[in-house]
């Protein structure tokens, strides 16, 4: 058997290895299964990817199981010495040579210089000697062979190892090899299975960063993650450098200099010719420039041969007109290994060469700037405005912070720091926001500037779970004297609305409507350029009013669509994206789930392409919920994965828990084993002031209990969504679980108690509820209300065409109606309802509910067949994305641009999935999706 999950988890915990669970499982499987059948594995990856750590863990694992481990590591200094690596590998067992036949022992001793050679070494006896020695050892005990840095193993040793590995693995001896790079080095068995160690995904890289003794925060945290590019060693070294030398070591795209970096790369850099070193320094300083620009700045001409020594040394490669460093730490060592005056000169040279690109020119001038310089500060501010208009909030924030640092006047510093904070907030980094808030607070008493920073600080506090503090910061900027700019007031109020939703506290929501209605028209220039359009400001106002009182949302949405119809074209400018995001929020409150999904996805696509995820933070859980509600569970799963990564990278505490709860809910709906988030999730943020998170946790726990058939526990959790008198725990989220509560109550005989809550919910949602709430209330009334009115309510819950927007809820209502009909001895009336419910549950992948419907249908006398999994079930997540986009009519090139892959990859995936889907061309794909 392969390595079990507990073994892998213990190994990860014991070693601190993060983000390599799948790879470790594969390695341990090779070790364990290799003793029963042929097995070898080649680990590939760049320096610092974790190859040596995995080999070390595997060796310890084998020793714990009583195996003898023969290990060797190739060394560049010994790569010219014949059989040097082979000698190191066999050193622990050389005392066993006496058991070999004389001719084999003589060949091995001669190769190692242990005995005088009687002539040229014959390769075949030597190979047989090693094979025989290892085979004899393997007969008496378990054996593991592990060779690291194969690229530095001498060729003679590799020749023998190639011969031996092909034969000894067939005798049950596992062999692990590791080599630098992404392709097997010469001399390695060509058919050896390879395991590439890709860069860590962002979530794992963030976890590794947080595991360091003194993890950086704020902007420095994001710079470390960005510059490390998912390389574990780079994360560790950059964290260490930031701790030792301060955040300045990461400034302007530069990399830190540490002793370990010098040990890794400085020797190779120093051995380069002077012209090549100059080119490498300019390339390290440029980071984004093409080869022609780098060479023009360095003044070395146009002959690419000048790069050859660096390429031959394995430091970099030239690809598609750009310089690609082999490892993030190569760039670090190249940049910080050079004297300061040469780094400054390199940035000035690059600024001179970039006459047609003001943005990058400004950055190089800033990198060369010592102290304060208003011209540089102004150039960076202009750069930031351009980036922000395009949605590049992180880049804008960096430029504005550096602009503030270069500003001679305090008022300009405060203003630019405030703009940087707003960009950092939009970029999604609450830690960075808090750093900038502290800088601005001590520089100015300008109410508009302080209002701008309060908006960002309030949201940062909210994202960290401190809703009451966020509320206090925002209100301190609005009272007693609000900012003069109406758009600053609107931005503050919109942030207050986000805090009000997450907190669920009536006292936070209460002042919203009055604050919005007191905002005057924009009287001229505003710092909030994204709100400068009347349509955008008007829609943000409407969204905030809907948050203050969700019962107004349907009418507010209707007014907005009448005044500013939704566009179907591309969304490019920030103002347009805010307009679409605000529409998504309005649709969310109005229970127009399809419009909510469409709006959020349109805006997300552009913001994600720019790397500006900040504006999406507060709506991630809403989008995932809307996708689940509308039956797009595959998309919901992908959205939850993206949101989990965002939450981990930026340490968004309540979002992490929200996503975990929604994942449990989705698993429960699918009928999968669903584990409710562990106790720490319930205490990671104060739930008393994070009622939205509390409500999602309770619903997840209730859904998980129902999936396991424990309806007592399900009712207990669902009941906790409401206070003793039936008041919703969360004003918006709790009422949407009223039908689930009623279903659990009907199973446990608690109808009377649930009926009181249904009445309280009906009062809370007002006399004109949304279509969704109307259907849910009818469903709940049918289950726990007056038995004489049950069929009336069931009919109203199942016949309204509006209900098809929420297929799961509609199917559950049909199932419950059919069960009621069967109890009334009307099986013929129940059959069509059960057939429709079964079809929906099967299409969605709700296995438990499908089985329940199948049993009911069989009991009604109708024949049933086995449930058929949806045709998309066996595809990977990426294949499903490709098929969905192709079904929407996009060409391969357009799909490739959206998913950032090659058109050839798109074509290959489509070719592979057509037979699985039972189609022969892309025109037949649209029939597979109900939601296009």
PDB file of C-alpha atoms in Angstrom, residues 669-863:
ATOM      1  CA  UNK A 669     -25.541  19.523  -0.722  1.00  0.00           C
ATOM      2  CA  UNK A 670     -23.597  17.082  -2.890  1.00  0.00           C
ATOM      3  CA  UNK A 671     -24.057  14.386  -0.289  1.00  0.00           C
ATOM      4  CA  UNK A 672     -20.334  14.198   0.435  1.00  0.00           C
ATOM      5  CA  UNK A 673     -18.870  13.793   3.929  1.00  0.00           C
ATOM      6  CA  UNK A 674     -18.796  17.370   5.178  1.00  0.00           C
ATOM      7  CA  UNK A 675     -16.648  18.372   8.114  1.00  0.00           C
ATOM      8  CA  UNK A 676     -17.762  21.544   9.833  1.00  0.00           C
ATOM      9  CA  UNK A 677     -14.853  23.981  10.390  1.00  0.00           C
ATOM     10  CA  UNK A 678     -13.046  23.080  13.587  1.00  0.00           C
ATOM     11  CA  UNK A 679     -13.503  24.984  16.830  1.00  0.00           C
ATOM     12  CA  UNK A 680     -10.707  27.509  16.106  1.00  0.00           C
ATOM     13  CA  UNK A 681     -12.753  28.811  13.164  1.00  0.00           C
ATOM     14  CA  UNK A 682     -15.568  29.705  15.569  1.00  0.00           C
ATOM     15  CA  UNK A 683     -13.219  31.776  17.719  1.00  0.00           C
ATOM     16  CA  UNK A 684     -10.821  33.192  15.108  1.00  0.00           C
ATOM     17  CA  UNK A 685     -13.039  36.272  14.870  1.00  0.00           C
ATOM     18  CA  UNK A 686     -15.572  37.515  17.439  1.00  0.00           C
ATOM     19  CA  UNK A 687     -18.825  36.099  16.069  1.00  0.00           C
ATOM     20  CA  UNK A 688     -20.902  38.549  18.095  1.00  0.00           C
ATOM     21  CA  UNK A 689     -19.725  41.329  15.775  1.00  0.00           C
ATOM     22  CA  UNK A 690     -19.320  39.119  12.673  1.00  0.00           C
ATOM     23  CA  UNK A 691     -22.847  37.806  12.360  1.00  0.00           C
ATOM     24  CA  UNK A 692     -22.546  37.150   8.614  1.00  0.00           C
ATOM     25  CA  UNK A 693     -19.752  34.674   9.321  1.00  0.00           C
ATOM     26  CA  UNK A 694     -21.689  33.222  12.259  1.00  0.00           C
ATOM     27  CA  UNK A 695     -24.737  32.694  10.046  1.00  0.00           C
ATOM     28  CA  UNK A 696     -22.685  30.921   7.376  1.00  0.00           C
ATOM     29  CA  UNK A 697     -21.095  28.652   9.983  1.00  0.00           C
ATOM     30  CA  UNK A 698     -24.493  27.750  11.439  1.00  0.00           C
ATOM     31  CA  UNK A 699     -25.961  27.007   8.023  1.00  0.00           C
ATOM     32  CA  UNK A 700     -22.929  24.857   7.155  1.00  0.00           C
ATOM     33  CA  UNK A 701     -23.289  22.908  10.388  1.00  0.00           C
ATOM     34  CA  UNK A 702     -27.010  22.444   9.773  1.00  0.00           C
ATOM     35  CA  UNK A 703     -26.487  21.280   6.184  1.00  0.00           C
ATOM     36  CA  UNK A 704     -23.722  18.871   7.218  1.00  0.00           C
ATOM     37  CA  UNK A 705     -25.908  17.369   9.946  1.00  0.00           C
ATOM     38  CA  UNK A 706     -28.827  16.949   7.528  1.00  0.00           C
ATOM     39  CA  UNK A 707     -26.529  15.245   5.014  1.00  0.00           C
ATOM     40  CA  UNK A 708     -25.674  12.699   7.731  1.00  0.00           C
ATOM     41  CA  UNK A 709     -29.333  12.179   8.622  1.00  0.00           C
ATOM     42  CA  UNK A 710     -29.002  13.907  12.003  1.00  0.00           C
ATOM     43  CA  UNK A 711     -32.030  16.183  11.762  1.00  0.00           C
ATOM     44  CA  UNK A 712     -32.039  16.960  15.482  1.00  0.00           C
ATOM     45  CA  UNK A 713     -28.605  18.584  15.133  1.00  0.00           C
ATOM     46  CA  UNK A 714     -29.644  20.188  11.860  1.00  0.00           C
ATOM     47  CA  UNK A 715     -32.658  21.811  13.499  1.00  0.00           C
ATOM     48  CA  UNK A 716     -30.551  22.969  16.455  1.00  0.00           C
ATOM     49  CA  UNK A 717     -28.067  24.750  14.185  1.00  0.00           C
ATOM     50  CA  UNK A 718     -30.729  26.224  11.897  1.00  0.00           C
ATOM     51  CA  UNK A 719     -32.724  27.374  14.914  1.00  0.00           C
ATOM     52  CA  UNK A 720     -29.660  29.286  16.138  1.00  0.00           C
ATOM     53  CA  UNK A 721     -29.956  31.490  13.040  1.00  0.00           C
ATOM     54  CA  UNK A 722     -32.769  33.233  14.914  1.00  0.00           C
ATOM     55  CA  UNK A 723     -33.093  34.625  18.426  1.00  0.00           C
ATOM     56  CA  UNK A 724     -35.549  33.308  20.996  1.00  0.00           C
ATOM     57  CA  UNK A 725     -38.349  35.533  19.675  1.00  0.00           C
ATOM     58  CA  UNK A 726     -37.581  34.701  16.040  1.00  0.00           C
ATOM     59  CA  UNK A 727     -35.586  37.820  15.163  1.00  0.00           C
ATOM     60  CA  UNK A 728     -33.010  36.891  12.483  1.00  0.00           C
ATOM     61  CA  UNK A 729     -29.454  36.635  13.782  1.00  0.00           C
ATOM     62  CA  UNK A 730     -28.367  38.237  10.514  1.00  0.00           C
ATOM     63  CA  UNK A 731     -30.905  40.503   8.883  1.00  0.00           C
ATOM     64  CA  UNK A 732     -30.270  39.219   5.330  1.00  0.00           C
ATOM     65  CA  UNK A 733     -28.680  35.751   5.537  1.00  0.00           C
ATOM     66  CA  UNK A 734     -30.817  34.145   8.228  1.00  0.00           C
ATOM     67  CA  UNK A 735     -34.181  34.482   6.415  1.00  0.00           C
ATOM     68  CA  UNK A 736     -32.777  32.652   3.365  1.00  0.00           C
ATOM     69  CA  UNK A 737     -32.498  29.466   5.466  1.00  0.00           C
ATOM     70  CA  UNK A 738     -36.144  29.479   6.589  1.00  0.00           C
ATOM     71  CA  UNK A 739     -37.157  26.541   4.346  1.00  0.00           C
ATOM     72  CA  UNK A 740     -34.185  24.453   5.533  1.00  0.00           C
ATOM     73  CA  UNK A 741     -35.210  25.188   9.118  1.00  0.00           C
ATOM     74  CA  UNK A 742     -38.786  24.144   8.369  1.00  0.00           C
ATOM     75  CA  UNK A 743     -37.608  20.908   6.699  1.00  0.00           C
ATOM     76  CA  UNK A 744     -35.537  19.987   9.769  1.00  0.00           C
ATOM     77  CA  UNK A 745     -38.451  20.917  12.045  1.00  0.00           C
ATOM     78  CA  UNK A 746     -40.870  18.742  10.066  1.00  0.00           C
ATOM     79  CA  UNK A 747     -38.475  15.779  10.447  1.00  0.00           C
ATOM     80  CA  UNK A 748     -38.182  16.253  14.207  1.00  0.00           C
ATOM     81  CA  UNK A 749     -41.726  17.218  15.159  1.00  0.00           C
ATOM     82  CA  UNK A 750     -40.836  20.863  15.898  1.00  0.00           C
ATOM     83  CA  UNK A 751     -43.403  22.356  13.507  1.00  0.00           C
ATOM     84  CA  UNK A 752     -45.003  24.645  16.059  1.00  0.00           C
ATOM     85  CA  UNK A 753     -41.695  26.180  17.127  1.00  0.00           C
ATOM     86  CA  UNK A 754     -40.613  26.636  13.513  1.00  0.00           C
ATOM     87  CA  UNK A 755     -43.974  28.181  12.573  1.00  0.00           C
ATOM     88  CA  UNK A 756     -43.338  31.062  14.993  1.00  0.00           C
ATOM     89  CA  UNK A 757     -40.009  31.738  13.306  1.00  0.00           C
ATOM     90  CA  UNK A 758     -41.616  31.640   9.850  1.00  0.00           C
ATOM     91  CA  UNK A 759     -44.039  34.338  10.982  1.00  0.00           C
ATOM     92  CA  UNK A 760     -41.151  36.424  12.351  1.00  0.00           C
ATOM     93  CA  UNK A 761     -39.324  36.091   9.030  1.00  0.00           C
ATOM     94  CA  UNK A 762     -42.458  37.126   7.125  1.00  0.00           C
ATOM     95  CA  UNK A 763     -42.610  40.269   9.253  1.00  0.00           C
ATOM     96  CA  UNK A 764     -38.892  40.964   8.765  1.00  0.00           C
ATOM     97  CA  UNK A 765     -38.967  40.779   4.962  1.00  0.00           C
ATOM     98  CA  UNK A 766     -41.956  43.122   4.726  1.00  0.00           C
ATOM     99  CA  UNK A 767     -45.211  43.063   2.796  1.00  0.00           C
ATOM    100  CA  UNK A 768     -43.518  42.849  -0.606  1.00  0.00           C
ATOM    101  CA  UNK A 769     -40.812  40.183  -0.320  1.00  0.00           C
ATOM    102  CA  UNK A 770     -38.569  39.222  -3.185  1.00  0.00           C
ATOM    103  CA  UNK A 771     -39.669  36.351  -5.432  1.00  0.00           C
ATOM    104  CA  UNK A 772     -37.136  34.078  -3.773  1.00  0.00           C
ATOM    105  CA  UNK A 773     -38.277  34.897  -0.238  1.00  0.00           C
ATOM    106  CA  UNK A 774     -41.921  34.531  -1.254  1.00  0.00           C
ATOM    107  CA  UNK A 775     -41.233  31.010  -2.557  1.00  0.00           C
ATOM    108  CA  UNK A 776     -39.176  30.062   0.500  1.00  0.00           C
ATOM    109  CA  UNK A 777     -41.920  31.246   2.829  1.00  0.00           C
ATOM    110  CA  UNK A 778     -44.550  29.265   0.938  1.00  0.00           C
ATOM    111  CA  UNK A 779     -42.302  26.200   1.134  1.00  0.00           C
ATOM    112  CA  UNK A 780     -41.799  26.704   4.881  1.00  0.00           C
ATOM    113  CA  UNK A 781     -45.532  27.294   5.479  1.00  0.00           C
ATOM    114  CA  UNK A 782     -46.351  24.077   3.628  1.00  0.00           C
ATOM    115  CA  UNK A 783     -44.040  22.123   5.928  1.00  0.00           C
ATOM    116  CA  UNK A 784     -44.834  23.648   9.334  1.00  0.00           C
ATOM    117  CA  UNK A 785     -47.941  25.796   8.900  1.00  0.00           C
ATOM    118  CA  UNK A 786     -51.646  25.033   8.973  1.00  0.00           C
ATOM    119  CA  UNK A 787     -52.035  21.472   7.589  1.00  0.00           C
ATOM    120  CA  UNK A 788     -55.239  22.491   5.836  1.00  0.00           C
ATOM    121  CA  UNK A 789     -53.286  25.092   3.843  1.00  0.00           C
ATOM    122  CA  UNK A 790     -50.289  22.852   3.065  1.00  0.00           C
ATOM    123  CA  UNK A 791     -51.192  21.985  -0.551  1.00  0.00           C
ATOM    124  CA  UNK A 792     -52.015  25.592  -1.322  1.00  0.00           C
ATOM    125  CA  UNK A 793     -48.544  26.653  -0.168  1.00  0.00           C
ATOM    126  CA  UNK A 794     -46.837  23.716  -1.896  1.00  0.00           C
ATOM    127  CA  UNK A 795     -48.448  24.725  -5.195  1.00  0.00           C
ATOM    128  CA  UNK A 796     -47.363  28.334  -4.787  1.00  0.00           C
ATOM    129  CA  UNK A 797     -43.816  27.171  -3.964  1.00  0.00           C
ATOM    130  CA  UNK A 798     -43.534  24.940  -7.033  1.00  0.00           C
ATOM    131  CA  UNK A 799     -45.451  26.464  -9.949  1.00  0.00           C
ATOM    132  CA  UNK A 800     -44.111  30.022 -10.127  1.00  0.00           C
ATOM    133  CA  UNK A 801     -41.700  30.166 -13.128  1.00  0.00           C
ATOM    134  CA  UNK A 802     -39.449  32.566 -11.173  1.00  0.00           C
ATOM    135  CA  UNK A 803     -38.411  29.656  -8.991  1.00  0.00           C
ATOM    136  CA  UNK A 804     -36.451  28.003 -11.807  1.00  0.00           C
ATOM    137  CA  UNK A 805     -33.685  30.518 -11.083  1.00  0.00           C
ATOM    138  CA  UNK A 806     -32.954  28.510  -7.903  1.00  0.00           C
ATOM    139  CA  UNK A 807     -33.032  24.876  -9.111  1.00  0.00           C
ATOM    140  CA  UNK A 808     -32.061  23.187  -5.846  1.00  0.00           C
ATOM    141  CA  UNK A 809     -34.677  25.035  -3.782  1.00  0.00           C
ATOM    142  CA  UNK A 810     -37.294  24.347  -6.453  1.00  0.00           C
ATOM    143  CA  UNK A 811     -36.385  20.630  -6.562  1.00  0.00           C
ATOM    144  CA  UNK A 812     -36.502  20.363  -2.753  1.00  0.00           C
ATOM    145  CA  UNK A 813     -39.960  21.946  -2.735  1.00  0.00           C
ATOM    146  CA  UNK A 814     -41.121  19.444  -5.369  1.00  0.00           C
ATOM    147  CA  UNK A 815     -39.660  16.554  -3.365  1.00  0.00           C
ATOM    148  CA  UNK A 816     -41.408  17.663  -0.178  1.00  0.00           C
ATOM    149  CA  UNK A 817     -44.674  18.244  -2.041  1.00  0.00           C
ATOM    150  CA  UNK A 818     -44.460  14.764  -3.563  1.00  0.00           C
ATOM    151  CA  UNK A 819     -43.783  13.218  -0.157  1.00  0.00           C
ATOM    152  CA  UNK A 820     -46.852  15.013   1.200  1.00  0.00           C
ATOM    153  CA  UNK A 821     -48.910  13.688  -1.735  1.00  0.00           C
ATOM    154  CA  UNK A 822     -47.746  10.134  -1.079  1.00  0.00           C
ATOM    155  CA  UNK A 823     -48.775  10.420   2.547  1.00  0.00           C
ATOM    156  CA  UNK A 824     -52.182  11.521   1.250  1.00  0.00           C
ATOM    157  CA  UNK A 825     -52.292   8.341  -0.894  1.00  0.00           C
ATOM    158  CA  UNK A 826     -51.934  10.246  -4.183  1.00  0.00           C
ATOM    159  CA  UNK A 827     -48.904   8.524  -5.737  1.00  0.00           C
ATOM    160  CA  UNK A 828     -49.891   9.304  -9.326  1.00  0.00           C
ATOM    161  CA  UNK A 829     -49.845  13.043  -8.552  1.00  0.00           C
ATOM    162  CA  UNK A 830     -46.478  12.636  -6.827  1.00  0.00           C
ATOM    163  CA  UNK A 831     -44.699  10.884  -9.699  1.00  0.00           C
ATOM    164  CA  UNK A 832     -44.134  13.839 -12.075  1.00  0.00           C
ATOM    165  CA  UNK A 833     -42.913  15.996  -9.197  1.00  0.00           C
ATOM    166  CA  UNK A 834     -40.482  13.287  -8.113  1.00  0.00           C
ATOM    167  CA  UNK A 835     -39.251  12.740 -11.662  1.00  0.00           C
ATOM    168  CA  UNK A 836     -38.505  16.445 -12.060  1.00  0.00           C
ATOM    169  CA  UNK A 837     -36.829  16.630  -8.658  1.00  0.00           C
ATOM    170  CA  UNK A 838     -34.718  13.547  -9.410  1.00  0.00           C
ATOM    171  CA  UNK A 839     -33.599  15.002 -12.731  1.00  0.00           C
ATOM    172  CA  UNK A 840     -32.540  18.260 -11.050  1.00  0.00           C
ATOM    173  CA  UNK A 841     -30.726  16.580  -8.160  1.00  0.00           C
ATOM    174  CA  UNK A 842     -28.887  14.281 -10.565  1.00  0.00           C
ATOM    175  CA  UNK A 843     -27.909  17.128 -12.881  1.00  0.00           C
ATOM    176  CA  UNK A 844     -26.628  19.208  -9.967  1.00  0.00           C
ATOM    177  CA  UNK A 845     -24.773  16.300  -8.381  1.00  0.00           C
ATOM    178  CA  UNK A 846     -26.840  16.281  -5.166  1.00  0.00           C
ATOM    179  CA  UNK A 847     -26.351  12.550  -4.582  1.00  0.00           C
ATOM    180  CA  UNK A 848     -28.134  12.204  -1.219  1.00  0.00           C
ATOM    181  CA  UNK A 849     -31.223  14.092  -2.337  1.00  0.00           C
ATOM    182  CA  UNK A 850     -31.246  12.213  -5.652  1.00  0.00           C
ATOM    183  CA  UNK A 851     -31.255   8.921  -3.773  1.00  0.00           C
ATOM    184  CA  UNK A 852     -34.093  10.129  -1.549  1.00  0.00           C
ATOM    185  CA  UNK A 853     -36.108  11.143  -4.624  1.00  0.00           C
ATOM    186  CA  UNK A 854     -35.331   7.815  -6.300  1.00  0.00           C
ATOM    187  CA  UNK A 855     -36.604   5.857  -3.289  1.00  0.00           C
ATOM    188  CA  UNK A 856     -39.781   7.946  -3.202  1.00  0.00           C
ATOM    189  CA  UNK A 857     -40.312   7.503  -6.933  1.00  0.00           C
ATOM    190  CA  UNK A 858     -39.902   3.736  -6.644  1.00  0.00           C
ATOM    191  CA  UNK A 859     -42.327   3.677  -3.727  1.00  0.00           C
ATOM    192  CA  UNK A 860     -44.857   5.558  -5.846  1.00  0.00           C
ATOM    193  CA  UNK A 861     -44.804   2.675  -8.311  1.00  0.00           C
ATOM    194  CA  UNK A 862     -42.675   4.281 -11.039  1.00  0.00           C
ATOM    195  CA  UNK A 863     -39.600   2.450 -12.414  1.00  0.00           C
TER     196      UNK A 863
END
